[in-house]
């Protein structure tokens, strides 16, 4: 069953007087529990496609249905609420809040829930335990290595138990060994925790960890490779 | 962690910048509380005279002109007047010009009858009345200068030399007086008018001003007018007013303190507004990707805007609170410093801190509205692209 269903999705924006077409009629279905890698050259529209699936950007045309929600019809406020429960985001540069320690960074999405402070802390600690960083809960991002920061970011992405993780170049800022650890972690989340993962990457070795790989070029899906 | 915790954590991002901003806000609100207190003090008349049933009668054109003692009987004869006494500005210095305190030659019994709020031991009052060189002073003044009853107090005259040309007047301290009012009585050194009038080189038979007690405070305007009319065409025309009104008129001679303080505070707050607005804008620019992350994980536009606005309000409220608290803590010190001036007590009325607190919140809203609006409109995709 498709948890992500895109039909004839277009995205364009205006740059000065020029109209730039970023996505040109994307049709894409991603099944629940899938681990998809999106590859392609810079400017091919990978991140834009990921943002549309994650509900942080909107399609100019076409239907976007994610986790049974039609994103085209949702208000900004509804989208925000939907994101908090449905999507976990992992970025290339971690995007942690430097003033908060690891536990509080992970706790951030839970501030929007009705959980008590104690329950929020417990959930944050569980998420940190899953990513293997229980002993770094009180460390601020500046006191952690790149790999550890990305683990905290992954813990933040899963703490509200969303069904989908969207990862934008999650290993792009890491050395090979650390990148492998992060990819293994994503694999565990996919296999053992049932998360559907959509990952943008330039790295073919990272894409090898996915169940299938899609190639995007000039705003269109060109090839699909199954693992 | 709560939303407040998040706001607080954000304020600690650049501690030095936050501390400096809070410090500048502290200074602004300290100034506000002190200057507004001074302005209110002047607007309402200096000190709390507490004498609704007393009129002050001075020379019409200048308070430094003296009045003939012959006016006493005529004023006393005015319908509604119950008692009268007089005072004169003596000037003079005790040891050093920096030891400033007013010195009035008075009628001992008449003075303490006119001002029942000043408490004096009856035996000491009798001694004052019966000793021509006698003097009394507030208990605090005895303590301040280490005087004891029985001491001779030398005062060097600057206005009234003695008839033999000497400028040194010597008084016998026969007692002290107090009051139940906060801060004690004004620091006025009182001595016997009869001795003064007899021993001074010039000006015999004149007084500085009259204080008149009336039976019905509500008749004060009418009685004032009658007294003024009585001497209108004489060589010594007078101007009468209640003690409170006299205080206000006296304060007004110094200048429009309210306008001056408003001018100063407007300049201070305009500067603070620019400074704090710049700080908040800078803080916002530095954190655009982080705000985008908040939106990404599910914070609505409004929530992110409220977090930014909350930071601004918290920053201004913190600076404001510290400034107000410092002013309140400094009030006793200011009072002590002003004790020798006789201008009254520096009392911070509750409405001044209340207005200051309101102003702090308002400043926070004014400063934070623009960054909050920008945060509200921030596009997640654009902001993440920038990072």
Coordinates of C-alpha atoms in Angstrom, one line a residue, chain A residues 35 207-208 210-214 223-227:
Chain A
X35 CA 13.6 2.7 2.0
X207 CA 22.1 4.5 -1.9
X208 CA 23.1 0.9 -1.7
X210 CA 18.1 1.6 0.3
X211 CA 15.7 -1.0 -1.0
X212 CA 15.4 0.9 -4.2
X213 CA 16.9 3.9 -5.9
X214 CA 15.3 6.5 -8.1
X223 CA 15.4 5.3 -13.9
X224 CA 14.6 3.1 -11.0
X225 CA 17.0 0.6 -9.6
X226 CA 15.9 -2.1 -7.1
X227 CA 18.5 -3.2 -4.5

